[in-house]
Amino acid sequence: MAATPTGDVDVDSEAVSASIVGASGFAGGELLRLLAGHPEFELSQATSREYAGKSVGSVHPPLRGTDLRFSQPGDLESVDVLFTATPHGVTMEHIDEYQDAAELVVDLSADFRLDTEAQYDEWYDGHSCPGKLDVAQYALPEVNRENLAGADVIASGGCNATATILGLYPLAEAGILDGADVVVDVKVGSSEGGAGGGAASSHAERSGVVRPYAPTGHRHEAEIEQWLGTSVSFTCHAVDMVRGASATCHVFPDGPVSNGDLWGAYRGEYDDEPFVRMQAGGSGTYRYPEPKAVAGTNHAEVGFELDASNERIVVFSAIDNVVKGSAGQAVHAANVALGFEETAGLEFAGLHPVGSP
Amino acid sequence: MAATPTGDVDVDSEAVSASIVGASGFAGGELLRLLAGHPEFELSQATSREYAGKSVGSVHPPLRGTDLRFSQPGDLESVDVLFTATPHGVTMEHIDEYQDAAELVVDLSADFRLDTEAQYDEWYDGHSCPGKLDVAQYALPEVNRENLAGADVIASGGCNATATILGLYPLAEAGILDGADVVVDVKVGSSEGGAGGGAASSHAERSGVVRPYAPTGHRHEAEIEQWLGTSVSFTCHAVDMVRGASATCHVFPDGPVSNGDLWGAYRGEYDDEPFVRMQAGGSGTYRYPEPKAVAGTNHAEVGFELDASNERIVVFSAIDNVVKGSAGQAVHAANVALGFEETAGLEFAGLHPVGSP
Amino acid sequence: MAATPTGDVDVDSEAVSASIVGASGFAGGELLRLLAGHPEFELSQATSREYAGKSVGSVHPPLRGTDLRFSQPGDLESVDVLFTATPHGVTMEHIDEYQDAAELVVDLSADFRLDTEAQYDEWYDGHSCPGKLDVAQYALPEVNRENLAGADVIASGGCNATATILGLYPLAEAGILDGADVVVDVKVGSSEGGAGGGAASSHAERSGVVRPYAPTGHRHEAEIEQWLGTSVSFTCHAVDMVRGASATCHVFPDGPVSNGDLWGAYRGEYDDEPFVRMQAGGSGTYRYPEPKAVAGTNHAEVGFELDASNERIVVFSAIDNVVKGSAGQAVHAANVALGFEETAGLEFAGLHPVGSP
Amino acid sequence: MAATPTGDVDVDSEAVSASIVGASGFAGGELLRLLAGHPEFELSQATSREYAGKSVGSVHPPLRGTDLRFSQPGDLESVDVLFTATPHGVTMEHIDEYQDAAELVVDLSADFRLDTEAQYDEWYDGHSCPGKLDVAQYALPEVNRENLAGADVIASGGCNATATILGLYPLAEAGILDGADVVVDVKVGSSEGGAGGGAASSHAERSGVVRPYAPTGHRHEAEIEQWLGTSVSFTCHAVDMVRGASATCHVFPDGPVSNGDLWGAYRGEYDDEPFVRMQAGGSGTYRYPEPKAVAGTNHAEVGFELDASNERIVVFSAIDNVVKGSAGQAVHAANVALGFEETAGLEFAGLHPVGSP
Amino acid sequence: MTTCTECGADVALHDDAEAGEIVDCTTCGAELEVIDVSPPVLEKAPELEEDWGE
Amino acid sequence: MTTCTECGADVALHDDAEAGEIVDCTTCGAELEVIDVSPPVLEKAPELEEDWGE
Ligand SMILES: NC(=O)c1ccc[n+]([C@@H]2O[C@H](COP(=O)([O-])OP(=O)(O)OC[C@H]3O[C@@H](n4cnc5c(N)ncnc54)[C@H](OP(=O)(O)O)[C@@H]3O)[C@@H](O)[C@H]2O)c1
Ligand SMILES: NC(=O)c1ccc[n+]([C@@H]2O[C@H](COP(=O)([O-])OP(=O)(O)OC[C@H]3O[C@@H](n4cnc5c(N)ncnc54)[C@H](OP(=O)(O)O)[C@@H]3O)[C@@H](O)[C@H]2O)c1
Ligand SMILES: NC(=O)c1ccc[n+]([C@@H]2O[C@H](COP(=O)([O-])OP(=O)(O)OC[C@H]3O[C@@H](n4cnc5c(N)ncnc54)[C@H](OP(=O)(O)O)[C@@H]3O)[C@@H](O)[C@H]2O)c1
Ligand SMILES: NC(=O)c1ccc[n+]([C@@H]2O[C@H](COP(=O)([O-])OP(=O)(O)OC[C@H]3O[C@@H](n4cnc5c(N)ncnc54)[C@H](OP(=O)(O)O)[C@@H]3O)[C@@H](O)[C@H]2O)c1
Ligand SMILES: [Zn+2]
Ligand SMILES: [Zn+2]
């Protein structure tokens, strides 16, 4: 039963070893899946306190048939790269231990995304290891590719922040956001909440919702502002899908902007990006970015439409929150940092038809 | 608000007769359901060209067991009230015929919602009976109750427009919209598209979506502007539910507004409204307005949150598009116009738990 | 089958008082909803240990606007009827206390459904109050109407058992089950698991499933056997809906059976039943029983088809598990026991279209 | 934008060329996706009458970025392998033309699945090219691997038949089906109906269903009987998922069978199969076969449980209908026929978490 | 009978309400802490984190 | 390396496995309790109730 792909690189002799802390969670499970199919990495350990001793496939069906079993996070062995997919606060507490174990730590939590302690004081509950903040590099290659090589700590972006930044970055670079008012209205799936599950996230309560959460003051505003250089009015809604984050950005620029300006800005930024796809108009069922068209993949879809009468640009951006918005972004950044093919391990192109993946 | 109807009128001797044109559709089916349970109305005819001769229950399961059969729209008999639930363009073509058949015509389409021919020229493809436009009254009692008595033609509002107007009307009345910038980001269910169904609305393609449609230039902007006195930047998304329209309104007022101002505005407008419920904060699973909490009912939920740092008011409004956003609104308006108990026939309070109704 | 409520009893002067233990749960919430709209009952108390002090509407959106707040189960006051919607094992422990508080106890759990202690030893973990077993009457009026008047304890049936019994009872009565082999393949929604919610019932894990559970040895077999006089091979699957239980019964009768025999058996049993609807064949979208056609209602749909080449009868039965399969059945039985109109408080006929209610 | 994987084989010099007739449909789209990622095939043409001239990515989002455009089925060029994914009846009409174009025709329809004209007369509407029936080989490698090499026509199995045959084949081989009674209760997703979409398969009508269809007399019974050597009592239900077919087989063997017998039969048959996974019991969320655990993959999950008290074996089998049940099976069979690595192009292992893919 | 500090609506307290108890306003849904009972004084309760994450 | 008591497949135990530990068989999914380690002996672990109710 060959449940997982094997690449053509000689894995045994020159593979880069990698372990995952928090491998029983949703983001950690994706890391397992992506690294198991990656031609350059060899999986070493996958931790879970709750499932230690069980096979990784008992929690994550795509991994069935692999012999790897969860180990305790306290039993970490040395590896080349350590991916950490733990809740906010864990990595900042254990960063020294993690860096002892691996030359490169790729963290999926918010712990090293922001530049300064002051931001953590404002948006989170402070930071327990602020001295390491300037060592860390933000993972998203589309905005930070040039700083990833040689990084010691890479901080994978927030999923809502990733969707928003990818949607608006070309406008920021083109100066179109200068003085602009920006509203970001996000819709996300249930996997964003992680593998826990209380009464409110039960199937009966969570099905069929369009449920506002974090109407104002969402923490990802900090990351977005850091990368776009402007503040945004941000509101999030839970909708009935498992994977997916979709950001609709309503941008009111300071002066007139033409369709040509916009295509120039977007194509200039994204034409050579392996994981960003423009989707703006056209015909048929899929005309604008939508999350189910990228579910399971590391792709982002980005598109826009000009609203001349309201002097508005509507930008749509859609990603899979646990891939491009988390584990896939982390692997992509590691590929860049280690000099691998950027798309290595991230080639899956998605499914059609597909329901609510 | 009594959750069940009570009927003290002697139905047999003095019931008001009503027929429905377009009764095989989604909005028409709701009219059938609501009128069948209404203490004051007696159903006369229900038209469908496609299903003429079949029992209404063969199309609409809740009507099973009733003896009524669909008739041809050409065979209309005289009744007290005629409800028309046909696609845009049909009622304007047949308005004379409909008015011959009934003293009161309640139309669910867009044909008589706008005040002037110019608006139809701008937003639709013109109007074939502009002379009747000023005879018609907009149905939504929360904004137009005082003009409904004695109306000859009542035009039930658009579902997205209804959600938006209910969310913003108290701000308009309180002057808070004067000079404000307003973005309206709407999420709707599949029943909004009616009972047709092409490839794009098939289950396989339409499941699990967050799909932008009408990113700009949505026709309901006209209605909204007419009632709020200000233009709004409007964008719509199809999401995975069947019933429901949810409007998130991002309002940037001209000057400072306090929580107290907002509560004053909203409670002043809605405290006595039988079908509007405030839902703003609190605890538990249901903290803000959401469509599944009002699915199947004529209730609207409205709530808001102040975003001090962005000088923004976020307003949420949720309705069932085929009830409050269509058939229920029509029956409510007819109740007002005819002097019935306002809540007659509209008492159903919804279900919990409920999935994606 | 009257689709709309009629209330001729003077509610204020002679209402029957009722309380609910376990009112924050899914079945208890339905009881609240049904009794709040019932012309004969007046709600007294609704218990919840977790939510004591909060308004019932804070947990159950359809109850918003009512002033009733949850109280502690230890603070029960005397009422005419006590409905108990607690997990299995609670009522058998507290039955004396409950009977002290009310003349009629209607229990929704499995605690008093079976006739003998031996059955509880075989199928459950024994019974702590076996002496009361023969006092209790099974609620399902379609099979036990004549024994409900004057009962002290009424035991509402299991939802899967109710679906199965309603599907097969006419065959049992007609002798067609004698010597027959019967397979029952059930599909149920997530509300069957109650309002708790662990990781396996989270939205992310529970969405989109066809998940076998209780492949063999399901406890409801005991109830089914008790009422049909024959054992059945029973298997259950969780599917992606919130409300609904659907039983497909594959019956292999001992001798030849004709379509006429079947219609005779089913119509004989159900023609006068207010809550059972035959649905067998026909045209259009809804040809056979399906749960979404009865969601939110106390109706059962039953239908069948003969498979001549396999000498098989396929019987379909569909209910809403929390209404006909639980709270609605309990209210129906109470209506019968107390001499009320059978359909009082249970007139809601459902919605069309409707997604996954 | 590298939307599709590229293998390491030198595609230009030695690739096997392949075209797809019916490439705009659901099964044809999967063929496109699988062949685009296949190391041995080079895509030549993809036909669609409706979308001729459009890029394949305009219909199938995972193919975006590829340059291939749909061509007319009348313009077929010579290739090594022709895959046909047209509705039943098309291939039998065009088989000569298809065989002229390619040495190997792999048909996904029912046209060449059955052995004899008599079967087509009994289960379908006859056959227009019965002389070719004995040339064709059934695709499913698990039951027919040894006959695929050198085949001229390969007939990919029906999705429900595939699920059923995989579930029961080890029992048939072990003689346990001899004299056994077998009920097969199937649950399938909406993609089984193809990309058309009428009113009944619209999102509003098809969401949330457990809808019986083909209660008796399903055509796949013919295929099943052909491969298992016994007739089965077969019933199908549409449930709310897009991909997936799940067969629950209730088997009543003639004599006693032990757990050991069963494991012997299943492991003997499947231990070396690359695409069959046993899943029977265990702990956690995923204990038995379920379709969402294999969605998007060519894997089948098979499991069973003994019901001693009813002398029954319950067998569960789950596949993705458009992969293992159609396009994936076809590619797998072609791999076998052409001597490629069996798993080539079929390595995707699925997603977790995943909603309703 | 007292007044919701959030929206100003009337809030009915039951007879044996005690200081420290949390009630919700049935008009706006706000959670209110009973600070005193005679006369009744309410205060907005500290907000609970939504438990369905981000 | 030892054998699953349910399905007979090989089960690999890690080096520092201890008696009392629960492992799952990667062939059939059964939960197995490690009864002894040298030589390894497994026994089917008591079944956990599904936590998603009926
Ligand atoms: N889900 C998303 O869409 C998403 C997107 C972007 C970023 N992220 C970030 O990724 C991280 C993981 O999110 P998730 O959704 O995967 O959460 P999750 O499903 O709850 O998983 C959390 C994982 O961390 C482990 N863990 C928890 N506390 C730990 C501790 N103190 N030490 C070691 N391991 C611990 C858990 O396993 P045990 O308890 O068994 O050890 C589990 O494997 C979070 O920081 C989140 O913000 C998630
Ligand atoms: N669905 C909503 O959420 C919603 C909300 C607000 C307003 N509305 C408005 O309500 C109206 C109906 O919408 P719907 O969603 O119910 O549409 P629908 O499901 O497509 O139903 C349309 C109905 O009109 C009938 N019809 C079509 N053309 C006709 C003609 N020329 N003469 C007579 N009858 C005709 C159809 O039946 P036959 O073809 O069999 O005669 C059918 O009964 C539309 O104007 C819509 O804008 C709908
Ligand atoms: N859901 C269905 O489809 C269905 C169908 C047929 C029958 N039933 C039966 O109905 C009963 C309730 O099911 P459910 O689905 O509504 O479960 P649920 O949602 O879990 O609700 C259980 C209720 O009981 C209360 N409760 C729990 N333990 C208690 C105790 N020791 N004393 C007093 N109250 C207690 C809980 O509230 P607090 O913990 O806050 O007090 C809660 O209100 C069960 O016996 C079930 O078998 C349910
Ligand atoms: N969907 C499944 O789960 C599944 C599983 C097993 C087997 N199958 C079988 O696979 C076949 C295709 O099923 P599907 O679900 O993919 O159907 P579909 O989505 O309806 O696709 C049918 C395809 O055939 C083309 N087509 C139709 N008539 C044609 C003709 N006369 N000549 C040439 N092309 C024609 C259509 O494109 P144009 O009309 O644009 O040319 C379309 O590309 C069927 O035989 C089905 O039984 C399907
Ligand atoms: Zn308040
Ligand atoms: Zn095993």
mmCIF file of C-alpha atoms and ligand atoms in Angstrom, chain B residues 263, chain E residues 4-9 11 25-30 32, ligand 5:
data_model
loop_
_atom_site.group_PDB
_atom_site.id
_atom_site.type_symbol
_atom_site.label_atom_id
_atom_site.label_comp_id
_atom_site.label_asym_id
_atom_site.label_seq_id
_atom_site.Cartn_x
_atom_site.Cartn_y
_atom_site.Cartn_z
ATOM 1 C CA TRP B 263 -28.225 52.077 20.806
ATOM 2 C CA CYS E 4 -29.026 47.126 30.744
ATOM 3 C CA THR E 5 -25.822 49.129 30.813
ATOM 4 C CA GLU E 6 -25.154 48.312 27.187
ATOM 5 C CA CYS E 7 -28.401 49.135 25.392
ATOM 6 C CA GLY E 8 -30.600 50.696 28.045
ATOM 7 C CA ALA E 9 -33.380 48.100 27.860
ATOM 8 C CA VAL E 11 -33.804 43.666 32.430
ATOM 9 C CA CYS E 25 -29.971 41.170 28.430
ATOM 10 C CA THR E 26 -32.751 39.749 26.286
ATOM 11 C CA THR E 27 -32.731 42.876 24.115
ATOM 12 C CA CYS E 28 -29.097 43.108 23.057
ATOM 13 C CA GLY E 29 -27.626 39.882 24.365
ATOM 14 C CA ALA E 30 -25.020 41.546 26.575
ATOM 15 C CA LEU E 32 -24.375 41.557 32.781
HETATM 16 ZN ZN ZN G 5 -29.088 45.213 26.571
#
